[in-house]
Amino acid sequence: MHGTEDTGRGGSGRPGARGSSGPGRSPAHEDHGPVRYGPPAPDSGLPVLPELAAVLAAASARTRPEPPGGGAALREAARGYWDRRGLRGAAGGIAAAPGAQPLLLALIGAHGGDVLMPRPCPAAWMPQARLLGRPAYHVPTPAECGGIPDPYALLETVRRVRAEGGRPKLLLLSVVDDPTATVAPPELVREACEAAVGEGLHIISDETWRDTVHRPRDTVLLSPAEMCPDDVTVIDDLSGVLVPAAWPVAVARFPDTARAAVRHARTLDILTALGAQVAGPVAHAAAHALGEPDSVRDRVRRAAALQAEVAAAAHRAVLGSGALARPPQAGRHLYADLGPLRSRLADLGVTDSMELEEYLTDRLGAPAPGGHRFGDELGALRVRLGTGPLLGATPQQQTESLAAAKPLELAHVAQALEGFTAVFRALR
């Protein structure tokens, strides 16, 4: 799915692209468009959990933000959350920020050297490196999944960057991936991490979507921090998964080493300089969610099961048009390649992913960001399609979808899916 070269608007071939001559030394700010716009994370399509709304309201009288990096209660709650997932550590090795973007900016700033990341990757990653003036390089992903670099392509990219005077030091990856909605198989995670650590790279593992796996009993999820505990920092954007997207909060877990302690301190320095402090009421609600009471755990489980049903139906509709897409395994979206429909789309005036984004956003009535937002080639006809809008247009409909044993049989879901299918049927 990721084999064509950069073409069209967007300029020169980007470092690490399949079909390109090599990583090159192009500054990161030349790789992508402006920072001022980026697609939001896929919306859950669900109302706020009443219990969390009550917790936030109870803390609304708090007038002071959390200290940089988060207060003791929030950090302890994050420690417990990761401890239940086999990633044990101390609350002192946790840092929190008002959203994933400032947290990632601080983490990249705390490390020296160049940054590597898979292609495609979350839309927020490249802008953080660009803002810091760091050279950043895309590495192709394996055929089986997105989110992690192909191990051999990673080694080749590191070799070329060093040969041209670069200093590759940091690898960003996500075993449960946005945009591709795939979960990386453990053996590929192991190979990629061993290759990275062997070359002296520190790994930042974005595990934001780990609790949205559609079929957790059938999916083996391996965190890089389980394999390489001294060489992996884990980040988790709670907004939109454990808490609503409108409540910005993200947390990072550092390794238990002396070197990581220095990077933790640098990260707090940068968050302090940015004034990136979590709002007090939001921190209180986030700590409650991280504690995973039964209501939160049930909501997360039900939401994942609902998204699995709707995403599978959307996937069938996309394949029925002749387009390609990996089966979605997590999250609230799928990543489609409309390359097989290029001739038909050209007749409609759609020749690249920017035009595809405009075309599908208009017809679907919901954001459909093109692959160029995620580091894919502009000439490739790829797009991320959200499934949240298929769950209902009102909180009542969304709640009904969440409670239904057979959500696809609900009238409002069936109607939304029919409209979605019709858009792709017209492209045959």
Coordinates of C-alpha atoms in Angstrom, one line a residue:
M1 CA 0.0 0.0 0.0
H2 CA 2.9 2.3 0.5
G3 CA 5.0 1.9 -2.6
T4 CA 4.7 5.0 -4.7
E5 CA 7.0 8.0 -4.8
D6 CA 6.2 11.6 -3.8
T7 CA 4.6 13.6 -6.7
G8 CA 2.5 16.7 -7.2
R9 CA 2.0 19.4 -4.7
G10 CA 4.3 19.1 -1.7
G11 CA 7.7 19.3 -3.4
S12 CA 10.6 17.0 -3.5
G13 CA 10.8 13.3 -2.6
R14 CA 10.8 13.1 1.2
P15 CA 13.4 11.3 3.2
G16 CA 12.9 7.6 3.6
A17 CA 10.1 7.2 1.1
R18 CA 9.8 4.0 -0.8
G19 CA 11.0 4.6 -4.3
S20 CA 13.2 7.5 -3.3
S21 CA 17.0 7.6 -3.6
G22 CA 17.6 7.8 0.1
P23 CA 16.9 9.8 3.3
G24 CA 18.7 12.9 2.2
R25 CA 19.4 15.9 4.5
S26 CA 16.4 18.0 3.8
P27 CA 15.4 20.1 6.8
A28 CA 12.3 18.8 8.5
H29 CA 10.3 21.9 7.6
E30 CA 10.6 21.2 3.9
D31 CA 8.9 17.8 4.2
H32 CA 5.4 18.9 4.9
G33 CA 2.9 21.7 4.6
P34 CA 2.2 24.4 7.2
V35 CA 1.9 23.6 11.0
R36 CA -1.2 25.8 11.3
Y37 CA -3.5 23.0 10.2
G38 CA -3.7 19.4 11.2
P39 CA -6.6 16.9 11.3
P40 CA -8.1 16.2 14.7
A41 CA -8.0 12.7 16.1
P42 CA -11.0 10.6 15.0
D43 CA -14.0 11.5 17.1
S44 CA -15.5 8.8 19.4
G45 CA -19.0 9.7 18.3
L46 CA -20.1 9.2 21.9
P47 CA -21.4 11.5 24.6
V48 CA -19.4 12.2 27.8
L49 CA -19.6 9.5 30.4
P50 CA -21.9 10.9 33.1
E51 CA -19.7 9.8 36.0
L52 CA -16.7 11.6 34.5
A53 CA -18.8 14.8 33.9
A54 CA -19.8 14.7 37.6
V55 CA -16.1 14.3 38.7
L56 CA -15.1 17.2 36.6
A57 CA -17.9 19.3 37.9
A58 CA -17.1 18.5 41.5
A59 CA -13.5 19.8 40.8
S60 CA -14.6 22.9 38.9
A61 CA -13.9 25.2 41.9
R62 CA -10.2 24.4 41.6
T63 CA -8.5 27.7 40.7
R64 CA -4.9 26.5 40.2
P65 CA -3.5 24.3 37.5
E66 CA -1.4 21.3 38.2
P67 CA 2.4 21.8 38.6
P68 CA 4.5 21.2 35.4
G69 CA 4.5 17.4 34.8
G70 CA 1.3 16.9 36.8
G71 CA 0.5 16.6 40.5
A72 CA 1.0 13.6 42.8
A73 CA -2.6 12.2 42.4
L74 CA -2.5 12.3 38.6
R75 CA 1.0 10.8 38.4
E76 CA 0.1 8.0 40.8
A77 CA -3.0 7.2 38.9
A78 CA -0.9 7.0 35.7
R79 CA 1.6 4.7 37.5
G80 CA -1.2 2.4 38.5
Y81 CA -2.7 2.4 35.0
W82 CA 0.6 1.2 33.5
D83 CA 1.3 -1.2 36.4
R84 CA -1.9 -3.0 35.5
R85 CA -0.6 -3.5 32.0
G86 CA 2.7 -4.9 33.1
L87 CA 4.8 -1.7 32.9
R88 CA 5.8 -1.2 36.5
G89 CA 7.5 1.9 37.7
A90 CA 7.4 4.9 40.1
A91 CA 5.1 7.9 40.0
G92 CA 8.3 10.0 39.9
G93 CA 9.0 8.7 36.4
I94 CA 5.7 10.1 35.1
A95 CA 5.1 13.4 33.4
A96 CA 1.7 14.9 32.3
A97 CA 0.9 17.7 29.9
P98 CA -2.3 19.4 28.5
G99 CA -2.4 17.2 25.4
A100 CA -0.1 15.0 23.4
Q101 CA 1.4 17.8 21.2
P102 CA 3.1 19.8 24.0
L103 CA 4.1 16.5 25.7
L104 CA 5.7 15.2 22.5
L105 CA 7.3 18.5 21.8
A106 CA 8.9 18.5 25.3
L107 CA 10.1 14.9 24.9
I108 CA 11.7 15.5 21.5
G109 CA 13.3 18.7 23.0
A110 CA 14.7 16.6 25.8
H111 CA 16.6 14.4 23.4
G112 CA 19.4 15.4 21.0
G113 CA 19.8 14.4 17.4
D114 CA 17.6 13.6 14.5
V115 CA 14.1 11.9 14.6
L116 CA 12.9 8.9 12.7
M117 CA 9.2 7.8 12.3
P118 CA 7.2 5.4 10.2
R119 CA 5.4 6.4 7.1
P120 CA 2.5 7.0 7.4
C121 CA 2.4 8.3 11.0
P122 CA 0.1 10.4 13.2
A123 CA -0.4 13.9 11.8
A124 CA 1.0 15.6 15.0
W125 CA 4.4 14.0 14.9
M126 CA 6.3 15.8 12.1
P127 CA 5.1 19.3 13.2
Q128 CA 6.8 18.8 16.6
A129 CA 10.1 18.0 15.1
R130 CA 9.7 20.9 12.6
L131 CA 9.0 23.4 15.4
L132 CA 12.2 22.4 17.1
G133 CA 14.2 22.5 13.8
R134 CA 15.1 18.9 14.1
P135 CA 15.8 16.9 10.9
A136 CA 13.2 14.2 10.7
Y137 CA 13.0 11.2 8.4
H138 CA 10.2 8.8 7.4
V139 CA 10.9 5.1 7.3
P140 CA 8.6 2.7 5.3
T141 CA 6.4 0.3 7.3
P142 CA 6.1 -3.5 6.7
A143 CA 3.4 -4.9 4.6
E144 CA 1.5 -6.4 7.6
C145 CA 0.8 -3.2 9.5
G146 CA 1.5 0.5 10.0
G147 CA 2.9 2.2 13.1
I148 CA 6.4 0.7 13.2
P149 CA 9.2 0.9 10.7
D150 CA 10.3 -2.0 8.6
P151 CA 13.5 -3.2 10.5
Y152 CA 15.7 -3.5 7.4
A153 CA 14.5 -0.1 6.1
L154 CA 15.2 1.4 9.5
L155 CA 18.8 0.1 9.5
E156 CA 19.3 1.4 5.9
T157 CA 17.9 4.8 6.8
V158 CA 20.1 5.1 9.9
R159 CA 23.1 4.1 7.8
R160 CA 22.4 6.7 5.1
V161 CA 21.6 9.5 7.5
R162 CA 24.9 8.9 9.3
A163 CA 26.8 8.6 6.0
E164 CA 25.5 12.1 5.2
G165 CA 26.5 13.6 8.5
G166 CA 23.2 13.2 10.4
R167 CA 22.8 12.1 14.1
P168 CA 19.8 9.7 14.3
K169 CA 18.9 9.5 18.0
L170 CA 15.1 9.1 18.4
L171 CA 12.5 6.7 16.9
L172 CA 8.8 7.4 17.2
L173 CA 6.4 4.5 16.7
S174 CA 2.9 3.3 17.7
V175 CA 2.1 -0.4 18.0
V176 CA -1.6 0.5 17.8
D177 CA -1.6 2.9 15.0
D178 CA -3.2 6.1 13.8
P179 CA -3.7 6.4 10.9
T180 CA -3.7 2.8 9.7
A181 CA -5.9 1.4 12.6
T182 CA -3.6 -1.7 12.7
V183 CA -1.9 -3.5 15.6
A184 CA 1.7 -4.5 15.0
P185 CA 2.4 -8.2 15.5
P186 CA 4.7 -8.9 18.5
E187 CA 7.5 -10.4 16.3
L188 CA 7.7 -7.3 14.1
V189 CA 7.7 -5.0 17.2
R190 CA 10.6 -7.0 18.6
E191 CA 12.6 -6.9 15.4
A192 CA 12.0 -3.1 14.9
C193 CA 12.9 -2.4 18.6
E194 CA 16.0 -4.6 18.5
A195 CA 17.2 -2.8 15.3
A196 CA 16.6 0.6 16.9
V197 CA 18.2 -0.1 20.2
G198 CA 21.1 -1.8 18.4
E199 CA 21.7 1.5 16.6
G200 CA 21.6 3.5 19.8
L201 CA 18.1 5.0 19.2
H202 CA 15.8 5.8 22.0
I203 CA 12.2 4.9 21.3
I204 CA 9.1 6.9 22.1
S205 CA 6.1 4.5 22.0
D206 CA 2.8 6.2 21.4
E207 CA 0.2 3.8 23.0
T208 CA -2.7 6.2 22.9
W209 CA -5.0 3.7 21.1
R210 CA -4.1 0.5 23.1
D211 CA -7.4 0.5 24.9
T212 CA -9.4 0.7 21.6
V213 CA -8.4 -2.7 20.2
H214 CA -11.5 -4.1 18.6
R215 CA -11.0 -7.8 19.6
P216 CA -8.6 -7.9 22.6
R217 CA -9.0 -11.6 23.1
D218 CA -7.8 -12.3 19.6
T219 CA -5.1 -9.6 19.5
V220 CA -1.7 -9.9 21.1
L221 CA -0.4 -6.4 22.0
L222 CA 3.3 -6.1 22.9
S223 CA 4.6 -2.7 24.2
P224 CA 8.2 -1.9 23.3
A225 CA 8.7 -1.0 26.9
E226 CA 8.1 -4.7 27.8
M227 CA 11.0 -5.7 25.6
C228 CA 13.4 -2.8 26.0
P229 CA 12.5 -1.3 29.4
D230 CA 15.6 0.9 29.6
D231 CA 15.3 2.3 26.1
V232 CA 11.6 3.2 25.7
T233 CA 9.5 6.1 26.8
V234 CA 5.7 5.5 26.6
I235 CA 3.2 8.2 25.9
D236 CA -0.6 8.1 26.1
D237 CA -3.0 10.8 25.1
L238 CA -6.0 10.3 27.4
S239 CA -8.2 12.8 25.5
G240 CA -10.8 11.0 23.4
V241 CA -10.1 7.5 24.8
L242 CA -10.3 7.6 28.6
V243 CA -11.6 11.2 28.8
P244 CA -13.4 13.4 26.2
A245 CA -11.3 15.0 23.5
A246 CA -12.3 18.5 24.8
W247 CA -10.4 17.7 28.1
P248 CA -6.7 17.9 27.0
V249 CA -4.4 15.7 29.0
A250 CA -1.6 13.2 28.1
V251 CA 0.9 11.3 30.2
A252 CA 4.4 9.9 29.6
R253 CA 6.2 7.0 31.4
F254 CA 10.0 7.2 31.5
P255 CA 12.4 4.3 32.0
D256 CA 13.8 3.7 35.5
T257 CA 17.4 4.7 34.7
A258 CA 19.7 7.6 35.6
R259 CA 19.8 8.8 31.9
A260 CA 16.0 8.8 31.8
A261 CA 15.8 10.8 35.0
V262 CA 17.9 13.5 33.3
R263 CA 15.5 13.5 30.3
H264 CA 12.5 13.6 32.7
A265 CA 14.0 16.7 34.3
R266 CA 14.6 18.3 30.9
T267 CA 11.0 17.5 29.8
L268 CA 9.7 19.2 32.9
D269 CA 11.9 22.2 32.2
I270 CA 10.4 22.5 28.7
L271 CA 6.8 22.1 29.9
T272 CA 7.5 24.8 32.5
A273 CA 8.9 27.1 29.8
L274 CA 5.8 26.5 27.6
G275 CA 3.4 27.0 30.5
A276 CA 2.1 23.6 29.6
Q277 CA 0.2 22.7 32.8
V278 CA -2.9 20.5 33.0
A279 CA -6.0 22.3 34.3
G280 CA -6.9 21.3 37.8
P281 CA -10.4 20.0 37.1
V282 CA -9.2 18.1 34.1
A283 CA -6.4 16.5 36.1
H284 CA -8.9 15.4 38.7
A285 CA -11.1 13.8 36.1
A286 CA -8.2 12.2 34.3
A287 CA -6.9 10.6 37.5
H288 CA -10.3 9.2 38.1
A289 CA -10.4 7.7 34.6
L290 CA -6.9 6.3 35.0
G291 CA -8.1 4.5 38.1
E292 CA -10.4 2.6 35.8
P293 CA -13.5 2.3 37.9
D294 CA -16.1 -0.2 36.6
S295 CA -18.0 2.5 34.7
V296 CA -15.0 3.7 32.8
R297 CA -13.8 0.2 32.1
D298 CA -17.3 -0.7 30.8
R299 CA -17.5 2.4 28.6
V300 CA -14.1 1.7 27.0
R301 CA -15.0 -2.0 26.4
R302 CA -18.4 -1.2 24.9
A303 CA -17.0 1.6 22.7
A304 CA -14.3 -0.7 21.3
A305 CA -16.8 -3.4 20.5
L306 CA -19.2 -0.9 18.9
Q307 CA -16.4 0.6 16.8
A308 CA -15.4 -2.9 15.7
E309 CA -18.8 -3.6 14.3
V310 CA -19.1 -0.2 12.5
A311 CA -15.5 -0.2 11.2
A312 CA -15.9 -3.7 9.8
A313 CA -19.0 -2.5 7.9
A314 CA -17.3 0.6 6.6
H315 CA -14.3 -1.6 5.5
R316 CA -16.6 -3.8 3.5
A317 CA -18.1 -0.7 1.8
V318 CA -14.6 0.5 0.9
L319 CA -13.5 -2.8 -0.5
G320 CA -16.8 -3.1 -2.4
S321 CA -15.9 0.0 -4.4
G322 CA -12.6 -1.6 -5.5
A323 CA -10.4 0.4 -3.2
L324 CA -7.9 -1.2 -0.8
A325 CA -7.7 -1.0 3.0
R326 CA -6.2 -3.1 5.8
P327 CA -8.9 -4.5 8.1
P328 CA -9.2 -2.1 11.0
Q329 CA -8.1 -3.6 14.3
A330 CA -8.4 -0.6 16.6
G331 CA -9.5 2.9 16.9
R332 CA -12.3 4.7 15.2
H333 CA -11.2 4.8 11.6
L334 CA -9.7 3.0 8.7
Y335 CA -7.1 4.0 6.2
A336 CA -8.1 3.5 2.6
D337 CA -6.1 3.5 -0.6
L338 CA -8.2 4.6 -3.6
G339 CA -5.3 4.1 -6.0
P340 CA -7.3 1.4 -8.0
L341 CA -9.9 4.0 -8.6
R342 CA -7.5 6.6 -10.0
S343 CA -9.0 6.8 -13.5
R344 CA -12.6 7.3 -12.2
L345 CA -11.4 9.9 -9.7
A346 CA -9.4 11.7 -12.3
D347 CA -12.6 12.1 -14.3
L348 CA -14.0 13.8 -11.2
G349 CA -11.1 16.1 -10.9
V350 CA -9.4 14.2 -8.1
T351 CA -5.7 13.5 -8.8
D352 CA -4.0 13.6 -5.4
S353 CA -4.7 13.2 -1.7
M354 CA -5.5 16.9 -1.2
E355 CA -8.2 16.8 -3.8
L356 CA -9.4 13.4 -2.4
E357 CA -9.7 14.9 1.0
E358 CA -11.8 17.8 -0.3
Y359 CA -14.0 15.5 -2.4
L360 CA -14.7 12.9 0.3
T361 CA -15.1 15.4 3.1
D362 CA -17.8 17.2 1.1
R363 CA -19.7 14.1 0.2
L364 CA -19.4 12.3 3.5
G365 CA -20.2 15.4 5.5
A366 CA -17.3 14.5 7.9
P367 CA -13.6 15.0 8.0
A368 CA -11.7 12.7 5.7
P369 CA -8.0 13.8 5.9
G370 CA -5.8 12.8 3.0
G371 CA -2.7 10.7 3.4
H372 CA -0.4 13.7 2.9
R373 CA -1.5 14.7 6.4
F374 CA 0.2 11.6 7.7
G375 CA 3.4 11.7 5.8
D376 CA 2.2 9.7 2.8
E377 CA 3.0 10.7 -0.8
L378 CA 0.8 13.5 -2.1
G379 CA 0.3 11.7 -5.3
A380 CA -1.0 8.6 -3.5
L381 CA -4.8 8.5 -3.2
R382 CA -5.0 7.6 0.5
V383 CA -7.4 8.8 3.2
R384 CA -8.3 8.3 6.8
L385 CA -12.0 7.6 7.2
G386 CA -13.6 8.1 10.7
T387 CA -16.3 5.8 11.9
G388 CA -17.6 8.0 14.8
P389 CA -20.1 9.9 12.6
L390 CA -21.8 6.6 11.8
L391 CA -22.9 6.1 15.4
G392 CA -25.6 8.8 15.4
A393 CA -26.2 12.5 15.1
T394 CA -27.5 13.1 18.6
P395 CA -26.4 12.0 22.1
Q396 CA -29.5 9.9 22.4
Q397 CA -28.8 8.0 19.1
Q398 CA -25.1 7.6 20.2
T399 CA -26.1 6.2 23.5
E400 CA -28.6 3.8 21.8
S401 CA -25.8 2.6 19.5
L402 CA -23.6 1.9 22.5
A403 CA -26.2 -0.1 24.3
A404 CA -27.4 -2.1 21.3
A405 CA -26.6 -5.8 20.9
K406 CA -26.8 -5.4 17.1
P407 CA -25.9 -1.8 16.4
L408 CA -25.9 -2.2 12.6
E409 CA -29.6 -3.0 12.7
L410 CA -30.5 0.4 14.3
A411 CA -32.2 2.6 11.8
H412 CA -29.9 5.6 12.3
V413 CA -26.7 3.5 12.0
A414 CA -28.0 1.6 9.0
Q415 CA -29.0 4.9 7.3
A416 CA -25.5 6.4 8.0
L417 CA -23.8 3.3 6.6
E418 CA -25.9 3.4 3.5
G419 CA -24.9 7.0 2.9
F420 CA -21.3 6.1 3.4
T421 CA -21.6 3.1 1.1
A422 CA -23.3 5.2 -1.6
V423 CA -20.3 7.6 -1.7
F424 CA -17.9 4.7 -2.5
R425 CA -20.4 2.9 -4.7
A426 CA -20.4 5.9 -7.0
L427 CA -16.7 5.5 -7.6
R428 CA -16.9 2.1 -9.2

